[in-house]
Amino acid sequence: MSEALDHEVHIRRSIELAHLAVERGDHPFGAVLLSAEGEMIAEGMNAVPSTGDVRAHAELEAVVNARRLGPAEQIPGGIMIASGEPCPMCATGMVWAGLSRIVFAAATPDFAQYLAPGPSFTLRCRDIIESASSKVVLEGPIEGVGALEPFLAFAAR
């Protein structure tokens, strides 16, 4: 699975999860974790506002859910599909989890304007991935999948 379009179904699902997160009052991020073979093993949605846990970002929730749902050996070598570019915390967590590939739909500069003011970083996902000792392939942003729609819905509430 080397082409981003191979993941289109999962990218669209991550965006659908981002919409669901907004509907329940959380931030507009969703993620799908695939095994190294490309099978879906877990999903996650941002849950920071609803849980009060600042670590409850969609990508980390997907990793935690994968550990709860099945054997932990499915995670290393896995592929994360995210609706938005992972933040530095999530990018680091995915490196520590041993993922081999990260695919994201919307880039931070494109969606940041729709989020509430708060802490932010100039450090991007690529900066984290390129500084890691392990090899992780990064793909994104992915055009033409409606990636900004959950952010627009979030801003309109």
Tab-separated table of C-alpha atoms in Angstrom:
chain	number	residue	atom	x	y	z
A	1	MET	CA	0.000	0.000	0.000
A	2	SER	CA	2.339	2.686	-1.176
A	3	GLU	CA	-0.058	5.147	-2.769
A	4	ALA	CA	-2.147	7.581	-0.711
A	5	LEU	CA	-5.184	6.804	-2.848
A	6	ASP	CA	-4.996	3.171	-1.710
A	7	HIS	CA	-6.173	4.569	1.615
A	8	GLU	CA	-9.077	6.653	0.308
A	9	VAL	CA	-11.771	4.596	2.090
A	10	HIS	CA	-9.896	4.969	5.375
A	11	ILE	CA	-9.211	8.670	4.788
A	12	ARG	CA	-12.910	9.229	4.237
A	13	ARG	CA	-13.671	7.245	7.411
A	14	SER	CA	-11.239	9.409	9.412
A	15	ILE	CA	-13.076	12.502	8.147
A	16	GLU	CA	-16.414	10.922	9.075
A	17	LEU	CA	-15.034	10.295	12.575
A	18	ALA	CA	-13.961	13.958	12.744
A	19	HIS	CA	-17.566	14.959	11.957
A	20	LEU	CA	-18.801	12.617	14.719
A	21	ALA	CA	-16.343	14.186	17.162
A	22	VAL	CA	-17.753	17.644	16.362
A	23	GLU	CA	-21.321	16.365	16.802
A	24	ARG	CA	-20.509	15.177	20.317
A	25	GLY	CA	-18.807	18.493	21.203
A	26	ASP	CA	-15.177	17.553	20.653
A	27	HIS	CA	-12.523	18.879	18.292
A	28	PRO	CA	-12.726	17.916	14.578
A	29	PHE	CA	-10.217	15.070	14.352
A	30	GLY	CA	-10.616	11.392	13.526
A	31	ALA	CA	-8.142	8.585	12.910
A	32	VAL	CA	-8.076	5.009	11.643
A	33	LEU	CA	-5.262	2.635	12.583
A	34	LEU	CA	-4.430	-0.100	10.103
A	35	SER	CA	-2.212	-3.126	10.557
A	36	ALA	CA	0.932	-3.386	8.443
A	37	GLU	CA	-1.168	-5.463	6.022
A	38	GLY	CA	-3.714	-2.636	5.685
A	39	GLU	CA	-6.515	-4.146	7.787
A	40	MET	CA	-8.408	-1.741	10.051
A	41	ILE	CA	-7.660	-2.547	13.689
A	42	ALA	CA	-8.964	0.518	15.559
A	43	GLU	CA	-10.417	3.995	15.273
A	44	GLY	CA	-10.167	7.121	17.373
A	45	MET	CA	-11.799	10.519	17.704
A	46	ASN	CA	-10.653	13.597	19.543
A	47	ALA	CA	-12.100	13.515	23.042
A	48	VAL	CA	-10.234	16.330	24.800
A	49	PRO	CA	-13.290	18.492	25.667
A	50	SER	CA	-15.544	15.567	26.602
A	51	THR	CA	-12.950	13.822	28.797
A	52	GLY	CA	-10.788	16.697	29.998
A	53	ASP	CA	-7.768	14.583	29.052
A	54	VAL	CA	-5.384	16.710	26.975
A	55	ARG	CA	-3.851	13.521	25.557
A	56	ALA	CA	-7.164	12.337	24.059
A	57	HIS	CA	-6.256	13.198	20.468
A	58	ALA	CA	-7.711	11.007	17.713
A	59	GLU	CA	-4.448	9.310	16.740
A	60	LEU	CA	-3.480	8.419	20.305
A	61	GLU	CA	-7.037	7.260	21.003
A	62	ALA	CA	-6.771	4.905	18.005
A	63	VAL	CA	-3.523	3.427	19.380
A	64	VAL	CA	-5.036	3.022	22.865
A	65	ASN	CA	-8.192	1.472	21.383
A	66	ALA	CA	-6.073	-0.971	19.368
A	67	ARG	CA	-4.332	-2.108	22.546
A	68	ARG	CA	-7.725	-2.593	24.232
A	69	LEU	CA	-9.312	-4.411	21.284
A	70	GLY	CA	-6.625	-6.826	20.223
A	71	PRO	CA	-3.090	-8.041	20.374
A	72	ALA	CA	-0.541	-5.288	20.798
A	73	GLU	CA	1.695	-6.894	18.160
A	74	GLN	CA	-0.624	-5.530	15.447
A	75	ILE	CA	0.418	-1.941	16.169
A	76	PRO	CA	4.150	-1.914	15.257
A	77	GLY	CA	4.516	-1.525	11.504
A	78	GLY	CA	0.967	-0.198	11.310
A	79	ILE	CA	-0.422	2.702	9.320
A	80	MET	CA	-2.230	5.698	10.809
A	81	ILE	CA	-4.790	7.476	8.659
A	82	ALA	CA	-5.704	10.866	10.156
A	83	SER	CA	-8.234	13.492	9.136
A	84	GLY	CA	-5.799	16.265	10.053
A	85	GLU	CA	-2.050	16.601	10.262
A	86	PRO	CA	-0.914	15.078	13.563
A	87	CYS	CA	0.366	17.460	16.211
A	88	PRO	CA	3.874	17.057	17.689
A	89	MET	CA	2.525	14.994	20.620
A	90	CYS	CA	0.685	12.566	18.328
A	91	ALA	CA	3.540	12.330	15.832
A	92	THR	CA	5.908	11.434	18.666
A	93	GLY	CA	3.444	8.909	20.088
A	94	MET	CA	3.097	7.227	16.704
A	95	VAL	CA	6.884	6.942	16.409
A	96	TRP	CA	7.027	5.399	19.903
A	97	ALA	CA	4.201	2.991	18.926
A	98	GLY	CA	6.315	1.783	16.006
A	99	LEU	CA	4.070	2.818	13.136
A	100	SER	CA	5.596	2.636	9.661
A	101	ARG	CA	3.377	5.115	7.824
A	102	ILE	CA	1.231	8.172	8.591
A	103	VAL	CA	-1.264	9.505	6.058
A	104	PHE	CA	-3.185	12.718	6.778
A	105	ALA	CA	-5.874	14.596	4.891
A	106	ALA	CA	-5.785	18.270	6.015
A	107	ALA	CA	-2.578	20.218	6.700
A	108	THR	CA	-2.216	22.275	9.875
A	109	PRO	CA	-1.909	25.657	8.087
A	110	ASP	CA	-5.189	24.932	6.299
A	111	PHE	CA	-7.256	24.015	9.381
A	112	ALA	CA	-5.646	26.040	12.196
A	113	GLN	CA	-7.757	29.105	11.428
A	114	TYR	CA	-10.942	27.158	12.251
A	115	LEU	CA	-9.853	26.068	15.727
A	116	ALA	CA	-10.288	28.024	18.941
A	117	PRO	CA	-7.292	30.122	19.986
A	118	GLY	CA	-4.902	28.265	22.223
A	119	PRO	CA	-1.417	26.845	22.382
A	120	SER	CA	0.133	25.971	19.049
A	121	PHE	CA	3.474	24.913	17.637
A	122	THR	CA	5.530	25.874	14.620
A	123	LEU	CA	6.880	22.316	14.731
A	124	ARG	CA	5.082	20.211	12.134
A	125	CYS	CA	4.513	16.477	11.879
A	126	ARG	CA	7.252	16.189	9.242
A	127	ASP	CA	9.734	17.830	11.644
A	128	ILE	CA	9.089	15.134	14.248
A	129	ILE	CA	9.159	12.261	11.753
A	130	GLU	CA	12.393	13.462	10.126
A	131	SER	CA	14.085	13.769	13.529
A	132	ALA	CA	13.163	10.218	14.600
A	133	SER	CA	15.713	7.408	14.509
A	134	SER	CA	13.139	5.011	13.038
A	135	LYS	CA	11.879	5.281	9.476
A	136	VAL	CA	8.257	6.439	9.171
A	137	VAL	CA	6.770	7.345	5.789
A	138	LEU	CA	4.618	10.490	5.859
A	139	GLU	CA	1.988	11.260	3.230
A	140	GLY	CA	-0.211	14.327	3.142
A	141	PRO	CA	-2.030	16.483	2.753
A	142	ILE	CA	-4.458	14.516	0.600
A	143	GLU	CA	-6.461	16.736	-1.743
A	144	GLY	CA	-10.059	16.286	-2.881
A	145	VAL	CA	-11.449	14.350	0.083
A	146	GLY	CA	-13.356	17.117	1.906
A	147	ALA	CA	-10.835	17.259	4.724
A	148	LEU	CA	-11.752	20.780	5.843
A	149	GLU	CA	-15.485	20.093	6.176
A	150	PRO	CA	-15.322	18.978	9.843
A	151	PHE	CA	-13.316	22.098	10.676
A	152	LEU	CA	-15.899	24.315	9.004
A	153	ALA	CA	-18.639	22.552	10.975
A	154	PHE	CA	-16.639	23.037	14.167
A	155	ALA	CA	-16.151	26.751	13.499
A	156	ALA	CA	-19.870	27.202	12.698
A	157	ARG	CA	-21.129	25.843	16.025
